[in-house]
mmCIF file of N, CA and C in Angstrom:
data_model
loop_
_atom_site.group_PDB
_atom_site.id
_atom_site.type_symbol
_atom_site.label_atom_id
_atom_site.label_comp_id
_atom_site.label_asym_id
_atom_site.label_seq_id
_atom_site.Cartn_x
_atom_site.Cartn_y
_atom_site.Cartn_z
ATOM 1 N N UNK A 3 -34.288 -16.466 -24.843
ATOM 2 C CA UNK A 3 -34.711 -17.266 -23.766
ATOM 3 C C UNK A 3 -34.216 -18.814 -23.336
ATOM 4 N N UNK A 4 -33.099 -19.063 -24.462
ATOM 5 C CA UNK A 4 -32.716 -20.475 -23.757
ATOM 6 C C UNK A 4 -31.050 -20.183 -23.843
ATOM 7 N N UNK A 5 -30.569 -20.996 -23.032
ATOM 8 C CA UNK A 5 -29.115 -21.047 -22.562
ATOM 9 C C UNK A 5 -28.182 -21.346 -23.589
ATOM 10 N N UNK A 6 -27.008 -21.453 -23.486
ATOM 11 C CA UNK A 6 -26.055 -21.540 -24.419
ATOM 12 C C UNK A 6 -26.074 -23.095 -24.927
ATOM 13 N N UNK A 7 -26.064 -23.863 -24.062
ATOM 14 C CA UNK A 7 -26.182 -25.367 -24.044
ATOM 15 C C UNK A 7 -27.373 -25.822 -24.673
ATOM 16 N N UNK A 8 -28.530 -25.012 -24.478
ATOM 17 C CA UNK A 8 -29.971 -25.510 -24.909
ATOM 18 C C UNK A 8 -30.062 -25.129 -26.644
ATOM 19 N N UNK A 9 -29.204 -23.895 -26.535
ATOM 20 C CA UNK A 9 -29.085 -23.230 -28.071
ATOM 21 C C UNK A 9 -28.485 -24.404 -28.841
ATOM 22 N N UNK A 10 -27.318 -24.746 -28.435
ATOM 23 C CA UNK A 10 -26.419 -25.864 -28.922
ATOM 24 C C UNK A 10 -27.265 -27.240 -29.201
ATOM 25 N N UNK A 11 -28.115 -27.731 -28.174
ATOM 26 C CA UNK A 11 -28.688 -28.999 -28.742
ATOM 27 C C UNK A 11 -29.549 -28.361 -29.857
ATOM 28 N N UNK A 12 -30.449 -27.551 -30.025
ATOM 29 C CA UNK A 12 -31.288 -27.004 -31.091
ATOM 30 C C UNK A 12 -30.704 -27.050 -32.106
ATOM 31 N N UNK A 13 -29.468 -26.657 -32.329
ATOM 32 C CA UNK A 13 -28.480 -26.106 -33.752
ATOM 33 C C UNK A 13 -27.855 -27.181 -34.192
ATOM 34 N N UNK A 14 -27.901 -28.282 -33.115
ATOM 35 C CA UNK A 14 -27.254 -29.879 -33.579
ATOM 36 C C UNK A 14 -28.590 -30.724 -34.306
ATOM 37 N N UNK A 15 -29.527 -29.893 -34.235
ATOM 38 C CA UNK A 15 -30.479 -30.667 -34.929
ATOM 39 C C UNK A 15 -30.712 -30.073 -36.498
ATOM 40 N N UNK A 16 -29.765 -28.978 -36.505
ATOM 41 C CA UNK A 16 -30.081 -28.297 -38.115
ATOM 42 C C UNK A 16 -29.066 -28.736 -38.787
ATOM 43 N N UNK A 17 -29.553 -28.614 -40.375
ATOM 44 C CA UNK A 17 -28.334 -28.389 -41.161
ATOM 45 C C UNK A 17 -28.254 -27.017 -42.039
ATOM 46 N N UNK A 18 -26.983 -27.071 -42.615
ATOM 47 C CA UNK A 18 -26.731 -25.686 -43.185
ATOM 48 C C UNK A 18 -26.918 -26.004 -44.551
ATOM 49 N N UNK A 19 -27.627 -25.012 -45.235
ATOM 50 C CA UNK A 19 -27.916 -25.108 -46.565
ATOM 51 C C UNK A 19 -27.800 -23.755 -47.207
ATOM 52 N N UNK A 20 -26.876 -23.621 -48.190
ATOM 53 C CA UNK A 20 -26.776 -22.209 -48.780
ATOM 54 C C UNK A 20 -27.638 -22.430 -50.302
ATOM 55 N N UNK A 21 -28.048 -21.018 -50.651
ATOM 56 C CA UNK A 21 -28.579 -20.913 -51.330
ATOM 57 C C UNK A 21 -28.083 -19.436 -52.376
ATOM 58 N N UNK A 22 -28.340 -19.449 -53.560
ATOM 59 C CA UNK A 22 -27.939 -18.459 -54.684
ATOM 60 C C UNK A 22 -28.851 -17.655 -54.775
ATOM 61 N N UNK A 23 -28.609 -16.203 -55.302
ATOM 62 C CA UNK A 23 -29.340 -15.313 -55.633
ATOM 63 C C UNK A 23 -30.472 -15.851 -56.444
ATOM 64 N N UNK A 24 -31.789 -15.733 -56.227
ATOM 65 C CA UNK A 24 -32.582 -16.171 -56.985
ATOM 66 C C UNK A 24 -33.502 -17.545 -57.012
ATOM 67 N N UNK A 25 -32.668 -18.531 -55.930
ATOM 68 C CA UNK A 25 -32.807 -19.851 -55.915
ATOM 69 C C UNK A 25 -33.914 -20.069 -55.011
ATOM 70 N N UNK A 26 -35.021 -20.822 -55.149
ATOM 71 C CA UNK A 26 -36.313 -21.079 -54.402
ATOM 72 C C UNK A 26 -35.674 -21.823 -53.112
ATOM 73 N N UNK A 27 -36.262 -21.405 -51.986
ATOM 74 C CA UNK A 27 -36.038 -22.018 -50.980
ATOM 75 C C UNK A 27 -37.317 -23.229 -50.592
ATOM 76 N N UNK A 28 -38.436 -22.571 -50.816
ATOM 77 C CA UNK A 28 -39.636 -23.418 -50.942
ATOM 78 C C UNK A 28 -40.876 -22.690 -51.807
ATOM 79 N N UNK A 29 -41.580 -23.756 -52.389
ATOM 80 C CA UNK A 29 -42.669 -23.201 -53.232
ATOM 81 C C UNK A 29 -44.320 -23.014 -52.263
ATOM 82 N N UNK A 30 -44.870 -22.159 -52.843
ATOM 83 C CA UNK A 30 -46.640 -22.073 -52.176
ATOM 84 C C UNK A 30 -47.224 -23.550 -52.214
ATOM 85 N N UNK A 31 -47.611 -23.950 -51.376
ATOM 86 C CA UNK A 31 -48.490 -25.336 -51.463
ATOM 87 C C UNK A 31 -47.589 -26.614 -51.043
ATOM 88 N N UNK A 32 -46.235 -26.518 -51.377
ATOM 89 C CA UNK A 32 -45.602 -27.136 -51.046
ATOM 90 C C UNK A 32 -45.550 -27.750 -49.364
ATOM 91 N N UNK A 33 -45.279 -29.094 -49.234
ATOM 92 C CA UNK A 33 -45.211 -29.664 -47.776
ATOM 93 C C UNK A 33 -44.414 -29.102 -46.743
ATOM 94 N N UNK A 34 -44.618 -28.696 -45.666
ATOM 95 C CA UNK A 34 -43.645 -27.612 -45.049
ATOM 96 C C UNK A 34 -43.068 -28.583 -43.633
ATOM 97 N N UNK A 35 -42.459 -29.364 -43.851
ATOM 98 C CA UNK A 35 -41.719 -30.060 -42.749
ATOM 99 C C UNK A 35 -40.549 -29.640 -42.110
ATOM 100 N N UNK A 36 -40.048 -28.375 -42.609
ATOM 101 C CA UNK A 36 -38.801 -27.626 -41.898
ATOM 102 C C UNK A 36 -39.105 -26.210 -41.834
ATOM 103 N N UNK A 37 -38.186 -25.676 -40.805
ATOM 104 C CA UNK A 37 -38.331 -24.502 -40.141
ATOM 105 C C UNK A 37 -36.819 -23.724 -41.157
ATOM 106 N N UNK A 38 -36.925 -22.598 -41.211
ATOM 107 C CA UNK A 38 -35.461 -22.225 -41.588
ATOM 108 C C UNK A 38 -35.115 -20.965 -40.948
ATOM 109 N N UNK A 39 -33.707 -20.853 -40.485
ATOM 110 C CA UNK A 39 -33.210 -19.429 -40.063
ATOM 111 C C UNK A 39 -32.346 -19.144 -40.625
ATOM 112 N N UNK A 40 -32.483 -17.599 -40.893
ATOM 113 C CA UNK A 40 -31.397 -17.110 -41.839
ATOM 114 C C UNK A 40 -30.321 -16.759 -41.186
ATOM 115 N N UNK A 41 -29.319 -17.550 -41.479
ATOM 116 C CA UNK A 41 -28.085 -17.451 -40.809
ATOM 117 C C UNK A 41 -27.220 -16.064 -41.382
ATOM 118 N N UNK A 42 -27.483 -15.652 -42.874
ATOM 119 C CA UNK A 42 -27.006 -14.575 -43.306
ATOM 120 C C UNK A 42 -27.519 -14.782 -44.800
ATOM 121 N N UNK A 43 -27.840 -13.735 -45.186
ATOM 122 C CA UNK A 43 -28.487 -13.102 -46.493
ATOM 123 C C UNK A 43 -29.959 -12.816 -46.158
ATOM 124 N N UNK A 44 -30.671 -12.610 -47.162
ATOM 125 C CA UNK A 44 -31.859 -12.118 -46.935
ATOM 126 C C UNK A 44 -32.959 -13.220 -47.905
ATOM 127 N N UNK A 45 -33.737 -13.398 -47.542
ATOM 128 C CA UNK A 45 -35.038 -14.319 -48.271
ATOM 129 C C UNK A 45 -36.180 -13.441 -48.457
ATOM 130 N N UNK A 46 -36.916 -13.417 -49.655
ATOM 131 C CA UNK A 46 -38.052 -12.926 -49.828
ATOM 132 C C UNK A 46 -39.212 -13.750 -49.928
ATOM 133 N N UNK A 47 -40.321 -13.523 -49.145
ATOM 134 C CA UNK A 47 -41.413 -14.170 -49.415
ATOM 135 C C UNK A 47 -42.539 -13.583 -50.336
ATOM 136 N N UNK A 48 -42.905 -14.244 -51.291
ATOM 137 C CA UNK A 48 -43.764 -13.917 -52.243
ATOM 138 C C UNK A 48 -44.933 -14.710 -52.430
ATOM 139 N N UNK A 49 -45.896 -14.109 -53.410
ATOM 140 C CA UNK A 49 -46.893 -15.082 -53.571
ATOM 141 C C UNK A 49 -46.710 -16.014 -54.524
ATOM 142 N N UNK A 50 -47.362 -17.113 -55.042
ATOM 143 C CA UNK A 50 -47.053 -17.967 -55.935
ATOM 144 C C UNK A 50 -46.424 -17.685 -57.029
ATOM 145 N N UNK A 51 -47.169 -16.494 -57.671
ATOM 146 C CA UNK A 51 -46.895 -16.316 -59.034
ATOM 147 C C UNK A 51 -45.307 -15.099 -59.070
ATOM 148 N N UNK A 52 -45.262 -14.743 -57.879
ATOM 149 C CA UNK A 52 -44.129 -14.427 -57.437
ATOM 150 C C UNK A 52 -44.328 -12.520 -57.666
ATOM 151 N N UNK A 53 -45.487 -12.084 -58.223
ATOM 152 C CA UNK A 53 -45.522 -10.777 -58.557
ATOM 153 C C UNK A 53 -45.714 -9.834 -57.236
ATOM 154 N N UNK A 54 -46.172 -10.443 -55.958
ATOM 155 C CA UNK A 54 -46.263 -9.453 -55.224
ATOM 156 C C UNK A 54 -45.364 -9.907 -53.490
ATOM 157 N N UNK A 55 -44.802 -8.891 -53.391
ATOM 158 C CA UNK A 55 -43.617 -9.201 -52.128
ATOM 159 C C UNK A 55 -44.550 -9.104 -50.993
ATOM 160 N N UNK A 56 -44.225 -10.205 -50.220
ATOM 161 C CA UNK A 56 -45.156 -10.041 -48.870
ATOM 162 C C UNK A 56 -44.207 -9.520 -47.770
ATOM 163 N N UNK A 57 -42.746 -9.844 -48.156
ATOM 164 C CA UNK A 57 -41.810 -9.429 -46.730
ATOM 165 C C UNK A 57 -40.639 -9.993 -47.303
ATOM 166 N N UNK A 58 -39.356 -9.591 -46.742
ATOM 167 C CA UNK A 58 -38.052 -10.066 -46.565
ATOM 168 C C UNK A 58 -37.676 -10.575 -45.112
ATOM 169 N N UNK A 59 -36.883 -11.542 -45.104
ATOM 170 C CA UNK A 59 -36.404 -12.345 -44.049
ATOM 171 C C UNK A 59 -34.624 -12.057 -43.781
ATOM 172 N N UNK A 60 -34.291 -11.564 -42.964
ATOM 173 C CA UNK A 60 -32.790 -11.362 -42.750
ATOM 174 C C UNK A 60 -31.961 -12.152 -41.653
ATOM 175 N N UNK A 61 -31.058 -11.761 -41.506
ATOM 176 C CA UNK A 61 -29.959 -12.234 -40.510
ATOM 177 C C UNK A 61 -30.950 -12.487 -39.340
ATOM 178 N N UNK A 62 -30.648 -14.002 -38.808
ATOM 179 C CA UNK A 62 -31.634 -14.109 -37.571
ATOM 180 C C UNK A 62 -32.778 -14.477 -37.380
ATOM 181 N N UNK A 63 -33.776 -13.968 -38.495
ATOM 182 C CA UNK A 63 -35.176 -14.349 -38.744
ATOM 183 C C UNK A 63 -35.316 -15.578 -38.984
ATOM 184 N N UNK A 64 -36.839 -16.028 -38.885
ATOM 185 C CA UNK A 64 -37.478 -17.740 -39.008
ATOM 186 C C UNK A 64 -38.415 -17.519 -40.267
ATOM 187 N N UNK A 65 -38.262 -18.254 -41.019
ATOM 188 C CA UNK A 65 -39.300 -18.417 -41.838
ATOM 189 C C UNK A 65 -39.588 -19.834 -42.372
ATOM 190 N N UNK A 66 -40.837 -20.029 -42.718
ATOM 191 C CA UNK A 66 -41.493 -21.212 -42.729
ATOM 192 C C UNK A 66 -41.986 -22.255 -41.738
ATOM 193 N N UNK A 67 -42.458 -21.008 -40.536
ATOM 194 C CA UNK A 67 -42.998 -21.664 -39.309
ATOM 195 C C UNK A 67 -44.109 -22.154 -39.688
ATOM 196 N N UNK A 68 -45.045 -21.110 -40.199
ATOM 197 C CA UNK A 68 -46.436 -21.498 -40.137
ATOM 198 C C UNK A 68 -46.669 -22.926 -40.732
ATOM 199 N N UNK A 69 -46.468 -23.497 -41.396
ATOM 200 C CA UNK A 69 -46.412 -24.821 -42.054
ATOM 201 C C UNK A 69 -45.763 -25.832 -41.209
ATOM 202 N N UNK A 70 -44.489 -25.108 -40.703
ATOM 203 C CA UNK A 70 -43.763 -26.180 -39.620
ATOM 204 C C UNK A 70 -45.177 -26.397 -38.399
ATOM 205 N N UNK A 71 -45.484 -25.611 -37.945
ATOM 206 C CA UNK A 71 -46.221 -25.420 -36.736
ATOM 207 C C UNK A 71 -47.375 -26.342 -37.073
ATOM 208 N N UNK A 72 -48.194 -25.913 -38.306
ATOM 209 C CA UNK A 72 -49.328 -26.537 -38.405
ATOM 210 C C UNK A 72 -49.699 -27.792 -39.358
ATOM 211 N N UNK A 73 -48.570 -28.000 -40.089
ATOM 212 C CA UNK A 73 -48.385 -29.323 -40.849
ATOM 213 C C UNK A 73 -49.415 -29.100 -42.205
ATOM 214 N N UNK A 74 -49.701 -27.736 -42.393
ATOM 215 C CA UNK A 74 -50.411 -27.669 -43.732
ATOM 216 C C UNK A 74 -49.237 -27.017 -44.669
ATOM 217 N N UNK A 75 -49.977 -26.816 -46.086
ATOM 218 C CA UNK A 75 -48.949 -26.690 -47.100
ATOM 219 C C UNK A 75 -48.474 -25.084 -46.921
ATOM 220 N N UNK A 76 -47.462 -24.935 -47.552
ATOM 221 C CA UNK A 76 -46.555 -23.732 -47.473
ATOM 222 C C UNK A 76 -47.837 -22.321 -47.918
ATOM 223 N N UNK A 77 -47.680 -21.634 -47.303
ATOM 224 C CA UNK A 77 -48.546 -20.140 -47.701
ATOM 225 C C UNK A 77 -48.193 -19.632 -48.489
ATOM 226 N N UNK A 78 -46.984 -19.474 -48.889
ATOM 227 C CA UNK A 78 -46.169 -18.438 -49.636
ATOM 228 C C UNK A 78 -45.015 -19.124 -50.489
ATOM 229 N N UNK A 79 -44.316 -18.414 -51.135
ATOM 230 C CA UNK A 79 -42.898 -18.867 -51.929
ATOM 231 C C UNK A 79 -42.092 -17.937 -51.208
ATOM 232 N N UNK A 80 -40.752 -18.989 -51.023
ATOM 233 C CA UNK A 80 -39.443 -18.135 -50.571
ATOM 234 C C UNK A 80 -38.420 -18.003 -51.612
ATOM 235 N N UNK A 81 -37.802 -17.094 -51.813
ATOM 236 C CA UNK A 81 -36.773 -16.967 -52.828
ATOM 237 C C UNK A 81 -35.748 -16.201 -52.038
ATOM 238 N N UNK A 82 -34.154 -16.715 -52.356
ATOM 239 C CA UNK A 82 -33.251 -16.116 -51.829
ATOM 240 C C UNK A 82 -32.778 -14.771 -52.710
ATOM 241 N N UNK A 83 -32.927 -13.953 -52.140
ATOM 242 C CA UNK A 83 -32.691 -12.415 -52.879
ATOM 243 C C UNK A 83 -31.123 -12.325 -52.987
ATOM 244 N N UNK A 84 -30.366 -12.778 -51.991
ATOM 245 C CA UNK A 84 -28.936 -12.866 -51.886
ATOM 246 C C UNK A 84 -28.367 -13.928 -51.834
ATOM 247 N N UNK A 85 -27.078 -14.253 -51.929
ATOM 248 C CA UNK A 85 -26.395 -15.312 -51.579
ATOM 249 C C UNK A 85 -26.585 -15.811 -49.972
ATOM 250 N N UNK A 86 -27.352 -16.641 -49.546
ATOM 251 C CA UNK A 86 -27.871 -16.660 -48.266
ATOM 252 C C UNK A 86 -27.539 -18.347 -47.690
ATOM 253 N N UNK A 87 -27.206 -18.063 -46.436
ATOM 254 C CA UNK A 87 -26.978 -19.416 -45.716
ATOM 255 C C UNK A 87 -28.137 -19.504 -44.674
ATOM 256 N N UNK A 88 -28.667 -20.554 -44.771
ATOM 257 C CA UNK A 88 -30.045 -21.208 -43.737
ATOM 258 C C UNK A 88 -29.834 -22.152 -43.090
ATOM 259 N N UNK A 89 -30.272 -22.140 -41.981
ATOM 260 C CA UNK A 89 -30.058 -23.316 -41.134
ATOM 261 C C UNK A 89 -31.796 -23.972 -41.076
ATOM 262 N N UNK A 90 -31.334 -25.245 -41.639
ATOM 263 C CA UNK A 90 -33.000 -26.045 -41.558
ATOM 264 C C UNK A 90 -33.000 -26.867 -40.491
ATOM 265 N N UNK A 91 -34.291 -27.057 -39.796
ATOM 266 C CA UNK A 91 -34.657 -27.551 -38.822
ATOM 267 C C UNK A 91 -35.749 -28.756 -39.107
ATOM 268 N N UNK A 92 -35.543 -29.675 -39.115
ATOM 269 C CA UNK A 92 -36.732 -30.858 -39.342
ATOM 270 C C UNK A 92 -37.605 -31.144 -38.358
ATOM 271 N N UNK A 93 -39.015 -31.048 -38.733
ATOM 272 C CA UNK A 93 -40.003 -31.068 -37.711
ATOM 273 C C UNK A 93 -40.120 -32.105 -36.672
ATOM 274 N N UNK A 94 -39.825 -33.248 -37.355
ATOM 275 C CA UNK A 94 -39.716 -34.740 -36.742
ATOM 276 C C UNK A 94 -38.802 -34.683 -35.584
ATOM 277 N N UNK A 95 -37.533 -34.293 -36.311
ATOM 278 C CA UNK A 95 -36.248 -34.082 -34.915
ATOM 279 C C UNK A 95 -36.332 -33.224 -33.959
ATOM 280 N N UNK A 96 -37.176 -32.116 -34.585
ATOM 281 C CA UNK A 96 -37.267 -30.897 -33.380
ATOM 282 C C UNK A 96 -38.437 -31.848 -32.420
ATOM 283 N N UNK A 97 -39.264 -32.278 -32.826
ATOM 284 C CA UNK A 97 -40.432 -32.976 -31.783
ATOM 285 C C UNK A 97 -39.666 -34.084 -30.921
ATOM 286 N N UNK A 98 -38.801 -34.730 -31.356
ATOM 287 C CA UNK A 98 -38.332 -35.714 -30.648
ATOM 288 C C UNK A 98 -37.609 -35.037 -29.623
ATOM 289 N N UNK A 99 -36.709 -34.108 -29.855
ATOM 290 C CA UNK A 99 -36.126 -32.883 -28.745
ATOM 291 C C UNK A 99 -37.087 -32.833 -27.810
ATOM 292 N N UNK A 100 -37.828 -31.930 -28.192
ATOM 293 C CA UNK A 100 -38.978 -31.002 -27.353
ATOM 294 C C UNK A 100 -39.987 -32.075 -26.436
ATOM 295 N N UNK A 101 -40.047 -33.389 -26.790
ATOM 296 C CA UNK A 101 -40.637 -34.669 -25.842
ATOM 297 C C UNK A 101 -39.522 -34.739 -24.951
ATOM 298 N N UNK A 102 -38.158 -34.678 -25.070
ATOM 299 C CA UNK A 102 -37.179 -35.149 -24.208
ATOM 300 C C UNK A 102 -37.017 -33.750 -23.054
ATOM 301 N N UNK A 103 -37.308 -32.720 -23.864
ATOM 302 C CA UNK A 103 -37.106 -31.142 -22.725
ATOM 303 C C UNK A 103 -38.078 -30.361 -23.403
ATOM 304 N N UNK A 104 -39.270 -30.530 -22.475
ATOM 305 C CA UNK A 104 -40.221 -29.696 -22.614
ATOM 306 C C UNK A 104 -40.283 -28.510 -22.652
ATOM 307 N N UNK A 105 -39.148 -27.878 -21.696
ATOM 308 C CA UNK A 105 -39.094 -26.381 -21.403
ATOM 309 C C UNK A 105 -38.603 -25.838 -22.851
ATOM 310 N N UNK A 106 -37.766 -26.668 -23.531
ATOM 311 C CA UNK A 106 -37.293 -25.938 -24.921
ATOM 312 C C UNK A 106 -38.443 -25.786 -25.896
ATOM 313 N N UNK A 107 -39.315 -26.680 -25.850
ATOM 314 C CA UNK A 107 -40.455 -26.469 -26.675
ATOM 315 C C UNK A 107 -41.341 -25.424 -26.473
ATOM 316 N N UNK A 108 -41.563 -25.391 -24.984
ATOM 317 C CA UNK A 108 -42.290 -23.988 -24.560
ATOM 318 C C UNK A 108 -41.602 -22.542 -24.784
ATOM 319 N N UNK A 109 -40.477 -22.340 -24.783
ATOM 320 C CA UNK A 109 -40.098 -21.418 -25.364
ATOM 321 C C UNK A 109 -39.877 -21.403 -26.943
ATOM 322 N N UNK A 110 -39.216 -22.254 -27.498
ATOM 323 C CA UNK A 110 -39.533 -21.957 -28.847
ATOM 324 C C UNK A 110 -40.844 -21.522 -29.323
ATOM 325 N N UNK A 111 -41.890 -22.356 -28.839
ATOM 326 C CA UNK A 111 -43.244 -21.467 -29.749
ATOM 327 C C UNK A 111 -43.343 -20.242 -29.034
ATOM 328 N N UNK A 112 -43.412 -19.823 -27.922
ATOM 329 C CA UNK A 112 -43.572 -18.748 -27.526
ATOM 330 C C UNK A 112 -42.664 -18.035 -28.423
ATOM 331 N N UNK A 113 -41.588 -17.884 -28.420
ATOM 332 C CA UNK A 113 -40.640 -17.030 -29.486
ATOM 333 C C UNK A 113 -41.417 -17.092 -30.915
ATOM 334 N N UNK A 114 -41.845 -17.932 -31.333
ATOM 335 C CA UNK A 114 -42.366 -18.251 -32.642
ATOM 336 C C UNK A 114 -43.692 -17.284 -32.685
ATOM 337 N N UNK A 115 -44.406 -17.424 -31.279
ATOM 338 C CA UNK A 115 -45.840 -16.677 -31.416
ATOM 339 C C UNK A 115 -45.584 -15.267 -31.575
ATOM 340 N N UNK A 116 -44.288 -14.896 -30.870
ATOM 341 C CA UNK A 116 -44.373 -13.377 -30.792
ATOM 342 C C UNK A 116 -43.701 -13.004 -32.195
ATOM 343 N N UNK A 117 -42.699 -13.936 -32.532
ATOM 344 C CA UNK A 117 -42.065 -13.296 -33.849
ATOM 345 C C UNK A 117 -43.392 -13.335 -35.383
ATOM 346 N N UNK A 118 -44.352 -14.350 -35.051
ATOM 347 C CA UNK A 118 -45.516 -14.071 -36.106
ATOM 348 C C UNK A 118 -46.360 -13.176 -35.721
ATOM 349 N N UNK A 119 -46.149 -12.445 -34.455
ATOM 350 C CA UNK A 119 -47.291 -11.369 -34.047
ATOM 351 C C UNK A 119 -46.601 -10.106 -34.585
ATOM 352 N N UNK A 120 -45.317 -9.933 -34.652
ATOM 353 C CA UNK A 120 -44.485 -8.923 -35.136
ATOM 354 C C UNK A 120 -44.688 -8.756 -36.487
ATOM 355 N N UNK A 121 -44.659 -10.089 -37.341
ATOM 356 C CA UNK A 121 -45.027 -9.858 -38.763
ATOM 357 C C UNK A 121 -46.241 -9.585 -39.037
ATOM 358 N N UNK A 122 -47.280 -10.250 -38.413
ATOM 359 C CA UNK A 122 -48.812 -9.695 -38.759
ATOM 360 C C UNK A 122 -48.879 -8.270 -38.492
ATOM 361 N N UNK A 123 -48.412 -8.107 -37.281
ATOM 362 C CA UNK A 123 -48.222 -6.105 -37.171
ATOM 363 C C UNK A 123 -47.802 -5.567 -38.470
ATOM 364 N N UNK A 124 -46.468 -5.767 -38.852
ATOM 365 C CA UNK A 124 -45.769 -4.922 -39.821
ATOM 366 C C UNK A 124 -46.465 -4.880 -41.017
ATOM 367 N N UNK A 125 -47.011 -6.312 -41.143
ATOM 368 C CA UNK A 125 -48.194 -6.603 -42.601
ATOM 369 C C UNK A 125 -49.418 -5.521 -42.544
ATOM 370 N N UNK A 126 -50.210 -5.590 -41.377
ATOM 371 C CA UNK A 126 -51.272 -4.830 -41.482
ATOM 372 C C UNK A 126 -50.811 -3.535 -41.555
ATOM 373 N N UNK A 127 -49.598 -2.954 -41.065
ATOM 374 C CA UNK A 127 -49.185 -1.504 -41.291
ATOM 375 C C UNK A 127 -49.134 -1.071 -42.525
ATOM 376 N N UNK A 128 -48.502 -2.057 -43.382
ATOM 377 C CA UNK A 128 -47.917 -2.084 -44.304
ATOM 378 C C UNK A 128 -49.121 -1.906 -45.406
ATOM 379 N N UNK A 129 -50.218 -2.956 -45.262
ATOM 380 C CA UNK A 129 -51.526 -2.892 -46.063
ATOM 381 C C UNK A 129 -52.076 -1.217 -45.658
ATOM 382 N N UNK A 130 -52.197 -1.094 -44.381
ATOM 383 C CA UNK A 130 -52.997 0.538 -44.440
ATOM 384 C C UNK A 130 -52.261 1.646 -45.042
ATOM 385 N N UNK A 131 -50.917 1.761 -45.002
ATOM 386 C CA UNK A 131 -50.483 2.593 -45.815
ATOM 387 C C UNK A 131 -50.362 2.560 -47.459
ATOM 388 N N UNK A 132 -50.607 1.430 -47.743
ATOM 389 C CA UNK A 132 -50.584 1.491 -49.455
ATOM 390 C C UNK A 132 -51.888 1.722 -49.932
#
């Protein structure tokens, strides 16, 4: 829902971070001031002990959005499954941008809500199948 120029403005907020296989992106319970977008690779979302796989996030998908949105501690642990490149967006930088450009915030939050609904639906379907 964003135009090319708007996407560039959001991308300028981000930094690129590289992760090796098995490297922790964030821990459950940690402070969540960043949102991550998988540029390339795969990241697994796991319970704190790492014994239960909750899901996998791949190219173009977002992770860390719950803590990014509500300011509460991370609800799960994220571990890079493969060599991965993630784009990291800091919450305070993003908030400054959307204060200047409210329509970016509306579109962003709408997209995150749709993504979270899809993830919830997949989780419910998986738990029924188990």
